[in-house]
């Protein structure tokens, strides 16, 4: 299957700092990338959908100024958690999808963010 | 509205037992896709299967099998002769044809004991 690489896999940051998470599709062009957040023992909650070359679409309740998403190319999307706080600690996972060629989304390995 | 329900929060079985994970979905789309993903303790999501709404044929892949029934809006997953390595959280998901978004159930944690 297709490979989606997410980096870093783990990050610890101080409260108030910003953290950038990268999501790369390695062997296909991802027209769409999704960003999810998963709280411990909970399901995946869609945060936003990013389409290459356009602004991300955020789900209700997700602060777009806090979670900045950039999808500048067909192989890379980034999620920046700005001014992180302990409540932002979570598992963030991206998925990449190519609408015309594939109907399953391939997921990155996830990033465990801990804000101290 | 799109919704996926996995009523079983956690299941424990002994190795070699068969186990079925339930998934019920709601959608107003006539064309849609159903998925199962496995999430081991390491966290990554592993794609297991995709089914489109026009294909109700059940599928078997090794010890895994899936039963898709549109009449009951269910897409159940059975593991035959479970193994310890099957221990993970399993998510059922739905995607509409016109909407790129995936809607996940709450997941079922499967514990397979030796």
CSV table of C-alpha atoms in Angstrom, one decimal:
chain,number,residue,atom,x,y,z
A,1,UNK,CA,0.0,0.0,0.0
A,2,UNK,CA,0.9,3.6,-0.2
A,3,UNK,CA,3.2,5.1,2.3
A,4,UNK,CA,2.5,8.2,4.4
A,5,UNK,CA,5.2,9.4,6.6
A,6,UNK,CA,4.5,11.5,9.6
A,7,UNK,CA,7.2,13.3,11.6
A,8,UNK,CA,8.0,13.5,14.4
A,9,UNK,CA,6.6,10.5,16.0
A,10,UNK,CA,7.0,12.0,19.5
A,11,UNK,CA,7.5,15.5,20.6
A,12,UNK,CA,7.6,17.1,24.0
A,13,UNK,CA,7.4,20.9,24.1
A,14,UNK,CA,7.1,23.6,26.7
A,15,UNK,CA,3.9,25.4,27.2
A,16,UNK,CA,3.6,28.5,25.0
A,17,UNK,CA,5.8,27.2,22.2
A,18,UNK,CA,4.8,26.1,18.8
A,19,UNK,CA,5.2,22.6,17.3
A,20,UNK,CA,5.1,21.7,13.6
A,21,UNK,CA,4.1,18.2,12.5
A,22,UNK,CA,4.8,17.1,9.0
A,23,UNK,CA,2.8,14.6,6.9
A,24,UNK,CA,4.3,13.4,3.6
A,25,UNK,CA,2.9,11.1,1.0
A,26,UNK,CA,5.9,9.2,-0.3
A,27,UNK,CA,4.7,7.4,-3.4
A,28,UNK,CA,1.5,9.2,-4.5
A,29,UNK,CA,0.2,12.7,-4.9
A,30,UNK,CA,-2.2,13.5,-2.1
A,31,UNK,CA,-4.8,15.9,-3.3
A,32,UNK,CA,-6.4,15.8,0.1
A,33,UNK,CA,-4.9,15.3,3.6
A,34,UNK,CA,-6.8,15.0,6.8
A,35,UNK,CA,-5.7,15.8,10.3
A,36,UNK,CA,-7.1,13.9,13.2
A,37,UNK,CA,-6.7,14.1,16.9
A,38,UNK,CA,-7.1,11.2,19.2
A,39,UNK,CA,-7.5,11.5,22.9
A,40,UNK,CA,-6.5,8.5,25.1
A,41,UNK,CA,-8.8,5.5,24.6
A,42,UNK,CA,-11.0,7.6,22.3
A,43,UNK,CA,-11.8,7.6,18.6
A,44,UNK,CA,-10.3,9.8,15.9
A,45,UNK,CA,-11.8,13.2,15.7
A,46,UNK,CA,-11.4,15.0,12.4
A,47,UNK,CA,-9.8,18.4,12.9
A,48,UNK,CA,-9.5,19.6,9.4
A,49,UNK,CA,-9.3,18.7,5.7
A,50,UNK,CA,-6.6,20.2,3.6
A,51,UNK,CA,-6.7,20.3,-0.1
A,52,UNK,CA,-3.5,21.1,-2.0
A,53,UNK,CA,-3.3,24.7,-2.9
A,54,UNK,CA,-6.3,25.9,-0.9
A,55,UNK,CA,-7.1,26.8,2.6
A,56,UNK,CA,-7.9,24.1,5.0
A,57,UNK,CA,-11.5,23.4,6.1
A,58,UNK,CA,-11.8,23.1,9.8
A,59,UNK,CA,-14.4,21.1,11.7
A,60,UNK,CA,-16.7,22.9,14.1
A,61,UNK,CA,-15.0,23.6,17.4
A,62,UNK,CA,-11.5,23.5,16.1
A,63,UNK,CA,-9.6,26.7,16.4
A,64,UNK,CA,-8.0,27.5,13.1
A,65,UNK,CA,-5.7,30.1,14.5
A,66,UNK,CA,-4.3,27.5,17.0
A,67,UNK,CA,-4.0,24.6,14.6
A,68,UNK,CA,-2.4,26.0,11.4
A,69,UNK,CA,-2.5,23.7,8.5
A,70,UNK,CA,-0.6,24.2,5.3
A,71,UNK,CA,-0.8,22.0,2.3
A,72,UNK,CA,1.6,23.6,-0.1
A,73,UNK,CA,2.4,20.6,-2.3
A,74,UNK,CA,0.8,17.4,-3.4
A,75,UNK,CA,3.2,15.5,-1.0
A,76,UNK,CA,3.4,17.6,2.1
A,77,UNK,CA,1.0,19.0,4.6
A,78,UNK,CA,1.9,20.5,7.9
A,79,UNK,CA,0.0,21.0,11.2
A,80,UNK,CA,1.4,23.7,13.5
A,81,UNK,CA,0.1,23.8,17.0
A,82,UNK,CA,0.7,27.3,18.1
A,83,UNK,CA,1.2,28.5,21.6
A,84,UNK,CA,0.7,24.9,22.8
A,85,UNK,CA,-0.8,24.2,26.2
A,86,UNK,CA,-1.0,21.0,28.2
A,87,UNK,CA,-4.6,20.4,27.0
A,88,UNK,CA,-3.2,20.2,23.5
A,89,UNK,CA,-1.4,17.1,24.5
A,90,UNK,CA,-2.8,14.3,22.3
A,91,UNK,CA,-2.1,11.9,19.5
A,92,UNK,CA,-2.3,13.6,16.1
A,93,UNK,CA,-2.5,11.6,13.0
A,94,UNK,CA,-2.7,12.5,9.4
A,95,UNK,CA,-4.0,10.7,6.4
A,96,UNK,CA,-3.5,11.2,2.8
A,97,UNK,CA,-5.9,10.5,0.0
A,98,UNK,CA,-5.9,10.7,-3.8
A,99,UNK,CA,-9.5,11.1,-4.9
A,100,UNK,CA,-9.2,9.9,-8.4
A,101,UNK,CA,-7.0,7.0,-7.9
A,102,UNK,CA,-7.6,5.7,-4.5
A,103,UNK,CA,-10.6,5.3,-2.2
A,104,UNK,CA,-8.8,4.4,1.0
A,105,UNK,CA,-6.9,6.9,3.0
A,106,UNK,CA,-3.5,5.9,4.2
A,107,UNK,CA,-2.4,7.0,7.6
A,108,UNK,CA,0.8,8.3,8.9
A,109,UNK,CA,2.3,6.8,12.0
A,110,UNK,CA,1.0,9.5,14.2
A,111,UNK,CA,2.6,12.1,16.5
A,112,UNK,CA,2.3,12.0,20.2
A,113,UNK,CA,2.5,15.5,21.5
A,114,UNK,CA,3.1,16.2,25.1
A,115,UNK,CA,3.1,19.8,26.3
A,116,UNK,CA,4.7,20.4,29.7
B,1,UNK,CA,-25.7,12.7,8.9
B,2,UNK,CA,-22.9,10.3,8.8
B,3,UNK,CA,-22.4,8.1,11.9
B,4,UNK,CA,-20.6,4.9,12.8
B,5,UNK,CA,-21.4,3.0,15.9
B,6,UNK,CA,-19.2,0.4,17.5
B,7,UNK,CA,-21.2,-0.7,20.5
B,8,UNK,CA,-18.5,-3.0,21.9
B,9,UNK,CA,-16.0,-1.0,23.8
B,10,UNK,CA,-13.7,-3.8,24.7
B,11,UNK,CA,-13.7,-7.6,24.1
B,12,UNK,CA,-11.5,-10.2,25.7
B,13,UNK,CA,-11.0,-13.6,24.2
B,14,UNK,CA,-8.7,-16.5,24.6
B,15,UNK,CA,-6.3,-17.4,21.8
B,16,UNK,CA,-7.9,-19.5,19.0
B,17,UNK,CA,-11.4,-18.3,19.8
B,18,UNK,CA,-13.4,-16.6,17.0
B,19,UNK,CA,-14.5,-13.1,17.6
B,20,UNK,CA,-16.8,-10.7,15.8
B,21,UNK,CA,-16.6,-7.0,16.0
B,22,UNK,CA,-19.8,-5.1,15.3
B,23,UNK,CA,-20.2,-2.0,13.2
B,24,UNK,CA,-23.4,-0.2,12.4
B,25,UNK,CA,-23.5,2.9,10.3
B,26,UNK,CA,-25.9,5.7,9.3
B,27,UNK,CA,-25.7,7.6,6.1
B,28,UNK,CA,-28.0,9.3,3.6
B,29,UNK,CA,-25.7,8.8,0.7
B,30,UNK,CA,-26.5,6.1,-1.8
B,31,UNK,CA,-22.9,5.6,-2.6
B,32,UNK,CA,-20.5,5.3,0.2
B,33,UNK,CA,-17.5,3.3,1.4
B,34,UNK,CA,-16.9,1.3,4.6
B,35,UNK,CA,-13.6,0.6,6.1
B,36,UNK,CA,-11.9,-1.3,8.9
B,37,UNK,CA,-8.6,-0.2,10.4
B,38,UNK,CA,-6.5,-1.8,13.0
B,39,UNK,CA,-4.6,0.4,15.6
B,40,UNK,CA,-1.9,-1.6,17.5
B,41,UNK,CA,-0.4,-0.1,20.7
B,42,UNK,CA,2.2,1.7,18.6
B,43,UNK,CA,-0.6,4.0,17.4
B,44,UNK,CA,-0.4,3.8,13.6
B,45,UNK,CA,-3.6,2.9,11.7
B,46,UNK,CA,-3.4,-0.2,9.5
B,47,UNK,CA,-5.8,-0.4,6.6
B,48,UNK,CA,-7.7,-3.7,6.6
B,49,UNK,CA,-10.5,-3.5,4.1
B,50,UNK,CA,-12.7,-1.2,2.0
B,51,UNK,CA,-16.2,-2.0,0.8
B,52,UNK,CA,-18.3,0.1,-1.4
B,53,UNK,CA,-22.1,0.3,-1.0
B,54,UNK,CA,-22.8,-1.5,-4.2
B,55,UNK,CA,-20.8,-4.6,-3.3
B,56,UNK,CA,-22.5,-6.6,-0.6
B,57,UNK,CA,-20.4,-9.7,-1.3
B,58,UNK,CA,-18.8,-10.9,1.9
B,59,UNK,CA,-15.0,-11.1,1.9
B,60,UNK,CA,-12.5,-13.4,3.4
B,61,UNK,CA,-8.8,-12.8,3.8
B,62,UNK,CA,-7.0,-15.4,5.7
B,63,UNK,CA,-8.4,-15.4,9.2
B,64,UNK,CA,-10.3,-12.2,8.6
B,65,UNK,CA,-13.8,-12.0,7.2
B,66,UNK,CA,-16.3,-9.2,6.7
B,67,UNK,CA,-20.1,-9.4,6.6
B,68,UNK,CA,-21.7,-6.4,4.9
B,69,UNK,CA,-25.5,-6.2,5.1
B,70,UNK,CA,-27.1,-3.1,3.8
B,71,UNK,CA,-30.5,-4.1,5.1
B,72,UNK,CA,-29.3,-3.7,8.6
B,73,UNK,CA,-26.6,-1.1,7.9
B,74,UNK,CA,-24.0,-3.3,9.4
B,75,UNK,CA,-20.4,-4.2,8.4
B,76,UNK,CA,-19.2,-6.7,10.9
B,77,UNK,CA,-15.6,-8.1,11.1
B,78,UNK,CA,-14.8,-11.6,12.3
B,79,UNK,CA,-11.4,-12.9,13.2
B,80,UNK,CA,-11.2,-16.6,13.2
B,81,UNK,CA,-8.8,-18.5,15.5
B,82,UNK,CA,-7.6,-15.3,17.1
B,83,UNK,CA,-4.0,-14.8,18.0
B,84,UNK,CA,-2.3,-12.6,20.6
B,85,UNK,CA,-1.0,-10.4,17.8
B,86,UNK,CA,-4.6,-9.5,16.9
B,87,UNK,CA,-4.7,-7.5,20.1
B,88,UNK,CA,-5.4,-3.9,19.1
B,89,UNK,CA,-8.1,-1.3,18.8
B,90,UNK,CA,-10.2,-1.8,15.7
B,91,UNK,CA,-12.0,1.1,14.0
B,92,UNK,CA,-14.8,0.9,11.6
B,93,UNK,CA,-15.2,4.0,9.3
B,94,UNK,CA,-17.5,5.4,6.7
B,95,UNK,CA,-16.8,7.8,3.8
B,96,UNK,CA,-19.4,9.3,1.6
B,97,UNK,CA,-18.9,9.4,-2.2
B,98,UNK,CA,-19.1,13.1,-2.4
B,99,UNK,CA,-17.3,13.9,0.9
B,100,UNK,CA,-13.7,13.2,1.5
B,101,UNK,CA,-14.2,13.0,5.2
B,102,UNK,CA,-13.9,9.7,7.1
B,103,UNK,CA,-16.2,9.1,10.0
B,104,UNK,CA,-14.9,6.7,12.6
B,105,UNK,CA,-16.6,4.6,15.1
B,106,UNK,CA,-15.4,4.8,18.7
B,107,UNK,CA,-13.3,1.7,18.3
B,108,UNK,CA,-13.3,-1.7,19.9
B,109,UNK,CA,-10.4,-2.8,21.9
B,110,UNK,CA,-9.7,-6.5,21.4
B,111,UNK,CA,-7.6,-8.3,24.0
B,112,UNK,CA,-6.5,-11.8,22.9
B,113,UNK,CA,-5.0,-13.7,25.8
B,114,UNK,CA,-2.7,-16.7,25.4
